[in-house]
Short mmCIF file of C-alpha atoms and ligand atoms in Angstrom, two decimals:
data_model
loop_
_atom_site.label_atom_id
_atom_site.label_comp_id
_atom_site.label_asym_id
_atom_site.label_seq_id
_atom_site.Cartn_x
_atom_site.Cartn_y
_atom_site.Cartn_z
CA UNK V 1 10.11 18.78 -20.41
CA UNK V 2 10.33 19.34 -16.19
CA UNK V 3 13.77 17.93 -14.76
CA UNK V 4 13.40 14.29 -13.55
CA UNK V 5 13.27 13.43 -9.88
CA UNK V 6 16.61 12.45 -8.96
CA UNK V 7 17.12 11.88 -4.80
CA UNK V 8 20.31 12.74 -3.14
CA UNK V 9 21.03 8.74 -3.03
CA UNK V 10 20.62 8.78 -7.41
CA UNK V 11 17.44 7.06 -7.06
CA UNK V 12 14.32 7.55 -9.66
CA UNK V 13 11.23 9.06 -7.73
CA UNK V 14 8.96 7.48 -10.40
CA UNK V 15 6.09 5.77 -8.04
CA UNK V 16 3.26 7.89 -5.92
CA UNK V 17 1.45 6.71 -3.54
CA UNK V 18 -1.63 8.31 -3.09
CA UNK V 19 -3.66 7.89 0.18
CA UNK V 20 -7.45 9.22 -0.67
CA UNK V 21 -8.20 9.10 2.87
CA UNK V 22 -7.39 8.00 6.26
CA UNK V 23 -10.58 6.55 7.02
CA UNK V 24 -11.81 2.32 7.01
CA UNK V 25 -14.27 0.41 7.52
CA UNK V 26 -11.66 -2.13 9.14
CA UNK V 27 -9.40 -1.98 11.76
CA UNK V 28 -7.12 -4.40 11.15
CA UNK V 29 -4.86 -5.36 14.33
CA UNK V 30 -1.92 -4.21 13.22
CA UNK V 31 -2.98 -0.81 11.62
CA UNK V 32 -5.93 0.82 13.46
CA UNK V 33 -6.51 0.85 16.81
CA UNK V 34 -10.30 -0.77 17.99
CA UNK V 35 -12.80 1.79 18.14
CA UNK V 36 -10.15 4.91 16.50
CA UNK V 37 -12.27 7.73 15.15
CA UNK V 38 -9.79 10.49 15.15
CA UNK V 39 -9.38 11.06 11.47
CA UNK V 40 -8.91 14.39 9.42
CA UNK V 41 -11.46 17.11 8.80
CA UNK V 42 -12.73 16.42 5.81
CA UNK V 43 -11.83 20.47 4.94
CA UNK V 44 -8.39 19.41 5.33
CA UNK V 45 -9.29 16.32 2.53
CA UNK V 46 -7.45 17.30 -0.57
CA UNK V 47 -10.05 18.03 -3.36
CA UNK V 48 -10.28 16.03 -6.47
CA UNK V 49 -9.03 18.85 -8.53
CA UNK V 50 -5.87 19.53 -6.01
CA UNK V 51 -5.11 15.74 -6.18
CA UNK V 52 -5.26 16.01 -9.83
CA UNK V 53 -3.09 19.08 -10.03
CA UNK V 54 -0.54 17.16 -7.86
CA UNK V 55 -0.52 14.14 -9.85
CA UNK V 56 -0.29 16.06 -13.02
CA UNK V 57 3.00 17.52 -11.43
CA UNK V 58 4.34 14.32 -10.60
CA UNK V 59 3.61 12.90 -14.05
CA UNK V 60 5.59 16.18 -15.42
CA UNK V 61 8.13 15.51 -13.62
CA UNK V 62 8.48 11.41 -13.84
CA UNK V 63 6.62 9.57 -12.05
CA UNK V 64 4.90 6.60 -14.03
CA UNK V 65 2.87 4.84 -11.12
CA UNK V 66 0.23 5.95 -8.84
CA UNK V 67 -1.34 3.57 -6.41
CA UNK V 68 -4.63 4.56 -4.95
CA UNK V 69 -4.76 3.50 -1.22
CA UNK V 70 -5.86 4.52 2.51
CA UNK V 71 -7.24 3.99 4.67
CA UNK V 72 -9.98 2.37 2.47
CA UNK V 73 -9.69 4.32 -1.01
CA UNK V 74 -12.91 2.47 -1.82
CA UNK V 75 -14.77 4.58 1.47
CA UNK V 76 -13.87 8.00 -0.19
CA UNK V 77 -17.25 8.76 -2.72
CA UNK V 78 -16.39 9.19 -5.94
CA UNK V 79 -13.13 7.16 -6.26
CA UNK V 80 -13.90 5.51 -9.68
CA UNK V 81 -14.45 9.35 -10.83
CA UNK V 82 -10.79 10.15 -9.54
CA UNK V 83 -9.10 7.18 -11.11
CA UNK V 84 -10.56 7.98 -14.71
CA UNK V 85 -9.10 11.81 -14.52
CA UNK V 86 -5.86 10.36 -13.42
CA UNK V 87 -5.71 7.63 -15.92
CA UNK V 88 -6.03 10.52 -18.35
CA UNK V 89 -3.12 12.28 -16.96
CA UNK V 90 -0.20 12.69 -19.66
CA UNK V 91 2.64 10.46 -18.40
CA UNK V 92 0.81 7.95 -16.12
CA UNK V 93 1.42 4.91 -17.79
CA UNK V 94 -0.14 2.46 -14.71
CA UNK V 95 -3.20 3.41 -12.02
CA UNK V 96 -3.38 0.27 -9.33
CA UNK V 97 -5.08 -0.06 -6.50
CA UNK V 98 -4.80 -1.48 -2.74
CA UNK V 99 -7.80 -2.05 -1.03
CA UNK V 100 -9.64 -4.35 2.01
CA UNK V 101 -11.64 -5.82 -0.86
CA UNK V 102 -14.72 -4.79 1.38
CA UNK V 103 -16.56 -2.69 -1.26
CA UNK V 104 -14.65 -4.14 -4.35
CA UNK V 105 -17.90 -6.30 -5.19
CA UNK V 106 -19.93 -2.64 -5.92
CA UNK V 107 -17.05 -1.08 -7.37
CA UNK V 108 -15.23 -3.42 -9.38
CA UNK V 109 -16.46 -3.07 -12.70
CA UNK V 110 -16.72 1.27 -12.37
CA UNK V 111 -12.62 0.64 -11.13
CA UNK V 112 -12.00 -0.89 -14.14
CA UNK V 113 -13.30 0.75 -16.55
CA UNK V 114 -11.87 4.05 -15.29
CA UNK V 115 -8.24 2.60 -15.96
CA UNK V 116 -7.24 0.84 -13.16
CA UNK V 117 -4.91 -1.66 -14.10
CA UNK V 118 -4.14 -3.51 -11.23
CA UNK V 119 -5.21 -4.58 -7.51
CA UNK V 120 -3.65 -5.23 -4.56
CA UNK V 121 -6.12 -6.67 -1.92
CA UNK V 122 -5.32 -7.46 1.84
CA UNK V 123 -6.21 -10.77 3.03
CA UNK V 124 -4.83 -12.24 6.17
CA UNK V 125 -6.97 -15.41 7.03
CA UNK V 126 -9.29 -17.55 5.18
CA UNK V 127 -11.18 -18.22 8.42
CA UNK V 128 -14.10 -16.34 9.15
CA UNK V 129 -13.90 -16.35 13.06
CA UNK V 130 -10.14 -15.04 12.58
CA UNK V 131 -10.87 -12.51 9.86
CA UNK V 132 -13.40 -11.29 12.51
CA UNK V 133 -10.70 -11.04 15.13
CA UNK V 134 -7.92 -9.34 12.97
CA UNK V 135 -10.30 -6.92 11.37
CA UNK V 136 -13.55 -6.65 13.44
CA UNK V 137 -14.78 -7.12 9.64
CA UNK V 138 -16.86 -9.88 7.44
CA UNK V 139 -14.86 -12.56 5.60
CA UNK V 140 -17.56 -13.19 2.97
CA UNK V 141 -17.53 -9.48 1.90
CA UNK V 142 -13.98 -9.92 0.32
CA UNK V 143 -14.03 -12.94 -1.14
CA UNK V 144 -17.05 -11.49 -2.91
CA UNK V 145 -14.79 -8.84 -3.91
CA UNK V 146 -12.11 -10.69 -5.09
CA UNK V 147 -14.87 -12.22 -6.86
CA UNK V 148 -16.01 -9.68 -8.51
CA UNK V 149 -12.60 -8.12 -9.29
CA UNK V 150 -11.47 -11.56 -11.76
CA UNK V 151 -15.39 -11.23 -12.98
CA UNK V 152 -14.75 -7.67 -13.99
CA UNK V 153 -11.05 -8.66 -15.47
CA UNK V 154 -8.59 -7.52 -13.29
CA UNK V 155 -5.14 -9.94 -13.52
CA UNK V 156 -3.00 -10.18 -11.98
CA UNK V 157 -4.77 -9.89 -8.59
CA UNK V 158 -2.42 -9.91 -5.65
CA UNK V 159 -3.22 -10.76 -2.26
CA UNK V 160 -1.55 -9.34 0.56
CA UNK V 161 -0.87 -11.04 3.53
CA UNK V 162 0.54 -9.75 6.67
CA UNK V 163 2.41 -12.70 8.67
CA UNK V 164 1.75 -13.22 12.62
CA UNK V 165 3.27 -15.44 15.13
CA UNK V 166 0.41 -17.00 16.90
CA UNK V 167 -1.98 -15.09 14.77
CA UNK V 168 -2.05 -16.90 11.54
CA UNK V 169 1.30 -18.16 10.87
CA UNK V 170 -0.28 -21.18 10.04
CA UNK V 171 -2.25 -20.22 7.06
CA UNK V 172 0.57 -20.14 4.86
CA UNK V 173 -0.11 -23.49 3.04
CA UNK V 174 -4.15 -22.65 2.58
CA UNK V 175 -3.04 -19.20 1.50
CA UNK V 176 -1.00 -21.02 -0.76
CA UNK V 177 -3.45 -23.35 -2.22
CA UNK V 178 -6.26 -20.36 -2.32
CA UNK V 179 -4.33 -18.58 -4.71
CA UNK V 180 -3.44 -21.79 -6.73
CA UNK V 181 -7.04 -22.59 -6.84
CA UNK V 182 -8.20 -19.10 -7.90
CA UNK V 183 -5.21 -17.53 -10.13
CA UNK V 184 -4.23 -14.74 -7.68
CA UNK V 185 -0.48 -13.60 -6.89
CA UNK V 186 0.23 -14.12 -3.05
CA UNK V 187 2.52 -11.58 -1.02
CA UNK V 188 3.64 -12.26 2.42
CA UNK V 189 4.46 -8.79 4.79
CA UNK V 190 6.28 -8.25 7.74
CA UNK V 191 4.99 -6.42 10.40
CA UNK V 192 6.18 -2.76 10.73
CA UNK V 193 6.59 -0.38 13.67
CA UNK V 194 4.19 2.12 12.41
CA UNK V 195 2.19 3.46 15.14
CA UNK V 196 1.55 1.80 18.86
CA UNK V 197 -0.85 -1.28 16.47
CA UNK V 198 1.99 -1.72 14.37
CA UNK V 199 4.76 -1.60 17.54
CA UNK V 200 2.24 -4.04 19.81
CA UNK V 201 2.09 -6.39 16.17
CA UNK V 202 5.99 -6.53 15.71
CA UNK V 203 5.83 -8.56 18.83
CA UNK V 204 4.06 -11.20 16.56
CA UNK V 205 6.85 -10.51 14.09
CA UNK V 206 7.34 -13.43 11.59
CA UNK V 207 11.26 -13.53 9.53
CA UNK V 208 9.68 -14.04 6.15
CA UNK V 209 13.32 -15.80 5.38
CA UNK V 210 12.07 -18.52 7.84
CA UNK V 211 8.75 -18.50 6.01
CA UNK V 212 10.07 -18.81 2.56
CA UNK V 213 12.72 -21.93 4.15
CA UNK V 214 9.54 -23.51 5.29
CA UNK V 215 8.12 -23.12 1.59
CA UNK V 216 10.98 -24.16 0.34
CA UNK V 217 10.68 -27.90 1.55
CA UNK V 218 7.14 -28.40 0.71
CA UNK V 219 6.91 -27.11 -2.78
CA UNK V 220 9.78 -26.64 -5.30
CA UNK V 221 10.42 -22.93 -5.79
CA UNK V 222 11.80 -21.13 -9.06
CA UNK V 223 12.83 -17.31 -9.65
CA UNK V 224 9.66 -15.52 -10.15
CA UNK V 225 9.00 -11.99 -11.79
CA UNK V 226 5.58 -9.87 -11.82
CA UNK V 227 5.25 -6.18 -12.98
CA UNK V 228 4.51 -3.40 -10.51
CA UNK V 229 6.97 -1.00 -9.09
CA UNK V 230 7.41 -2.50 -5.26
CA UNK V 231 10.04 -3.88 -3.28
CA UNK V 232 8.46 -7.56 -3.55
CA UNK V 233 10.99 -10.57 -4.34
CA UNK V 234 9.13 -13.12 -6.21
CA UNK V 235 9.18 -16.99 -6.81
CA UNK V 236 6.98 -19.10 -8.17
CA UNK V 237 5.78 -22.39 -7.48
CA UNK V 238 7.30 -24.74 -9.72
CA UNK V 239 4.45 -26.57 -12.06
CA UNK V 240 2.22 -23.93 -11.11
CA UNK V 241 0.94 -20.16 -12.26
CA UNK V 242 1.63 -19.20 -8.64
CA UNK V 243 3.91 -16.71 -7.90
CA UNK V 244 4.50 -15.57 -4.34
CA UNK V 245 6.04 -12.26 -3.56
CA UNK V 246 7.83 -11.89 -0.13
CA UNK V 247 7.86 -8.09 1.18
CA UNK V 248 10.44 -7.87 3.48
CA UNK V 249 11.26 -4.36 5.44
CA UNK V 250 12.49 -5.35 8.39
CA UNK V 251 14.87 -9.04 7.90
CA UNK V 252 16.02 -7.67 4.08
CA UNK V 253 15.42 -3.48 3.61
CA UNK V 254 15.02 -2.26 0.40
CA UNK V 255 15.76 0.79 0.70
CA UNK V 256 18.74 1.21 -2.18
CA UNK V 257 16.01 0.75 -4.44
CA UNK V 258 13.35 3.12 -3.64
CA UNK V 259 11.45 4.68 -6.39
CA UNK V 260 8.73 6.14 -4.34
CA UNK V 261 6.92 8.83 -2.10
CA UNK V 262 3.55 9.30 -0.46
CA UNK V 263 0.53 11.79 -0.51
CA UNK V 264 -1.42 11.64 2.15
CA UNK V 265 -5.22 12.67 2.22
CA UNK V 266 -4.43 15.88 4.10
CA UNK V 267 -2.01 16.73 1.38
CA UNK V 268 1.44 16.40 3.16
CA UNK V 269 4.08 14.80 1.21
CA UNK V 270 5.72 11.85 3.23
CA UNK V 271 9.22 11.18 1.67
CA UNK V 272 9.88 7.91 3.59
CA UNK V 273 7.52 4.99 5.25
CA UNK V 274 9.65 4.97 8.02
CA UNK V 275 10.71 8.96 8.83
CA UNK V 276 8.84 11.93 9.50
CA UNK V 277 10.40 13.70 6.79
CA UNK V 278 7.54 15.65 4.64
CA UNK V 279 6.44 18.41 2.47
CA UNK V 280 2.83 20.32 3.19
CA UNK V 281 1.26 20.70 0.08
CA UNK V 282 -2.32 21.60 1.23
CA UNK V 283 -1.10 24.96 2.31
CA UNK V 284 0.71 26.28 -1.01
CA UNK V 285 -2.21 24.60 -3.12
CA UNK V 286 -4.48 26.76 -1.67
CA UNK V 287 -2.15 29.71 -0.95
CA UNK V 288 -2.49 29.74 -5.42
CA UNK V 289 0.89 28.52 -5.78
CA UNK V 290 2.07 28.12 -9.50
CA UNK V 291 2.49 25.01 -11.53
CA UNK V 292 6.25 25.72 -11.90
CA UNK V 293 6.76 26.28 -8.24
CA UNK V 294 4.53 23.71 -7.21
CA UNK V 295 6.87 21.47 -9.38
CA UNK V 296 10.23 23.46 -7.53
CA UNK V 297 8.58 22.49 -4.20
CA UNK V 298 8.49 18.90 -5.04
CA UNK V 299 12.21 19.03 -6.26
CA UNK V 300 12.95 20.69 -2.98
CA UNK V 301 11.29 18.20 -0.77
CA UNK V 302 13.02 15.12 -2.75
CA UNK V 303 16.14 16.80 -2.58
CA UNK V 304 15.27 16.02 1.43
CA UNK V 305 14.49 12.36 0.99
CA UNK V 306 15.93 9.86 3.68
CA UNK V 307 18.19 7.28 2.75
CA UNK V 308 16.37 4.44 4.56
CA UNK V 309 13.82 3.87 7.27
CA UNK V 310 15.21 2.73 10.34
CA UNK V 311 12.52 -0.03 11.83
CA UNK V 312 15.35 -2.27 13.50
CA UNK V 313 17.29 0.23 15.10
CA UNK V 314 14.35 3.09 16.20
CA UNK V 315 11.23 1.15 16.31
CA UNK V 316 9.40 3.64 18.67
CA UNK V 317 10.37 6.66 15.79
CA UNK V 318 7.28 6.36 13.39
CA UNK V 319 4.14 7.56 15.91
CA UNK V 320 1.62 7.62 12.29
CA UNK V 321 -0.54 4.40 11.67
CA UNK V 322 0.11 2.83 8.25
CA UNK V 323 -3.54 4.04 7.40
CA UNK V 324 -2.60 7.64 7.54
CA UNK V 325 0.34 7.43 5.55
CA UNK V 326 -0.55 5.48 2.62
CA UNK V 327 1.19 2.10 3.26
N1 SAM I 1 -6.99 -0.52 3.25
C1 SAM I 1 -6.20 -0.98 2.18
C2 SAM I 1 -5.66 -2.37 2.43
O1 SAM I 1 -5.80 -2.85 3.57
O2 SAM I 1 -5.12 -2.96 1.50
C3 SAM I 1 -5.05 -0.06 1.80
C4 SAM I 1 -4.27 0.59 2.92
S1 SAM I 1 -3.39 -0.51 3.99
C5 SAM I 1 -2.69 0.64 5.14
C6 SAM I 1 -2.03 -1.03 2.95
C7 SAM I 1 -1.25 -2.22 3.41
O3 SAM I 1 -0.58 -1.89 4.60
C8 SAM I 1 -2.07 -3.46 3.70
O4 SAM I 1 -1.59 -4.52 2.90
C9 SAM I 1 -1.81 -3.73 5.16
O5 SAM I 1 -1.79 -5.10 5.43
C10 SAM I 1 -0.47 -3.07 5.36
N2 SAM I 1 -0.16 -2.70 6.76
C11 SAM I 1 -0.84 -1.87 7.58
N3 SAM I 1 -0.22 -1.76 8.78
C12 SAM I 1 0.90 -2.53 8.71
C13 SAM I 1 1.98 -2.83 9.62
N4 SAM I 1 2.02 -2.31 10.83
N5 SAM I 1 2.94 -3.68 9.18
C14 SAM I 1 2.90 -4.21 7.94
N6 SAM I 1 1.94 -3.96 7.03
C15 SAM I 1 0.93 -3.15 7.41
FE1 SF4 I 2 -8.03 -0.56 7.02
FE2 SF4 I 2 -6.17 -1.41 5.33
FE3 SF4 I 2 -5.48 -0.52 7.78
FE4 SF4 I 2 -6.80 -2.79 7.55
S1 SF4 I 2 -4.75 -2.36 6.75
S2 SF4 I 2 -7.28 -1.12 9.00
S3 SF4 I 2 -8.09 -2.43 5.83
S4 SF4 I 2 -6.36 0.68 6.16
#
């Protein structure tokens, strides 16, 4: 059995994040830039079988959890393919997924059946006209994914919902009530500094401690738990299935608890959402590096892993949009 990944700061490296590509179909406010077209070659895309061989390591070596996200995952052909060989992989005991919901209705069923487990899916409005103006995208299209993802049997379902002053600050009751009415999990997100979209959105920055106040006097709120392997604190809503998860990097960091790092579609190794600190695996998978040192390299770059992301103090520090990271 491989040694365990243990960081500097005794934390469990257990969770990967695994970013299939940088590329979407959206371009949400707060991610993407309007109009941005400067993504990777796809010769610099990791290949299935490197992905696979990287996972594998991972799975040697610990790690439990691997989220599929972007960009869109569900833009990069052949995802449901992916997802089946790592659901196969010895050691990976859970295979989720965060997507726009966009293509969900197509792929649903394939996503499931391939060992998915469970879905994250962003929705920031239930207002067509806004959805339009947050994500230059079609409202109907995910809720016909979200659809189709309880139809194929996915539960729990979690929305995602990234809080803006002015922007939709006041959807937090229908969001509420949306999920009540349809049996999803609801997550509230403060904006992060990630890139000149996610800079210009942290002037629409929401304190989700104000936001949870707010709840607090309208419905009657309980400790909550949900499985998964994120930072979320959960209630629920008392004489209700709802549970509502509050994701909270910037008023309440997490950081002591991190369990996780991030593969990006180019194949560099991101230690921390918030710090450039990384590892480039593209160039030793293809150099014909071994699966021992392949596994050395990955110990070497956790031994490197930051102790926290600094947001507050060094907002201008992250210049990567969440979508190229793997958020
Ligand atoms: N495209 C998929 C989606 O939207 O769910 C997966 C990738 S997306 C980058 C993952 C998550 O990052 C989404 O929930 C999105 O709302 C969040 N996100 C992106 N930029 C952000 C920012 N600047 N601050 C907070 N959350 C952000
Ligand atoms: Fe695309 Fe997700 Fe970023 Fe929105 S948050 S632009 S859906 S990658």
């Amino acid at each position: 059995m491989s040694t365990q990944l243990v960081d500097p700061f005794g934390r469990s490296i257990e969770y990967v994040r695994l970013s299939v590509t940088d590329r979407c179909d959206l371009r949400c406010s707060y991610c993407m830039p309007k109009g941005f077209r400067d993504f990777e070659e796809p010769e610099h895309w990791l290949r299935f079988d490197e992905i696979e061989r990287v996972i594998a390591a991972f799975a040697r070596l610990g790690a439990r959890r691997i989220r599929l996200t972007g960009g869109e995952p569900l833009v990069r052909k052949g995802l449901p393919e992916l997802a089946a060989s790592l659901a196969r992989l010895p050691g990976v005991e859970d295979l989720s997924l965060s997507t726009n919901a966009t293509r969900l209705a197509r792929h649903a069923l394939a996503l499931r059946q391939a060992g998915v487990s469970r879905l994250n899916i962003s929705l920031d409005t239930l207002r067509p006209e806004r959805f339009k103006a947050i994500t230059g995208g079609k409202l109907d299209k995910v809720l016909d994914g979200i659809r189709a993802a309880g139809d194929a049997g996915f539960a729990p379902i979690k929305l995602n919902m990234v809080i803006m002053k002015g922007v939709n600050e006041d959807e937090v009751d229908d969001m509420v009530q949306f999920c009540i009415d349809h049996g999803l999990t609801l997550r509230f997100i403060e904006t992060m500094p990630m890139g000149d979209t996610g800079r210009v959105a942290t002037d629409q920055y929401v304190d989700l401690q104000d936001v949870k106040a707010r709840l607090g006097r309208r419905f009657e709120l309980i400790p909550g738990m949900m499985p998964g392997g994120g930072p979320a604190r959960y209630v629920q809503v008392a004489g209700t299935e709802l549970r509502i998860g509050f994701i909270t990097p910037i008023s309440q960091h997490f950081c002591a608890t991190c369990n996780r790092v991030r593969l990006s579609v180019d194949g560099t190794l991101y230690l921390c959402l918030g710090q450039e600190d990384k590892l480039e695996l593209r160039p030793l998978l293809r150099a014909g590096i071994s699966d021992t040192e392949l596994e050395e390299a990955i110990h070497g770059a956790i031994a490197r892993k930051p102790e926290r992301h600094e947001f507050r103090e060094k907002p201008e520090q992250v210049l990567r949009f969440m979508s190229m990271t793997g958020g």
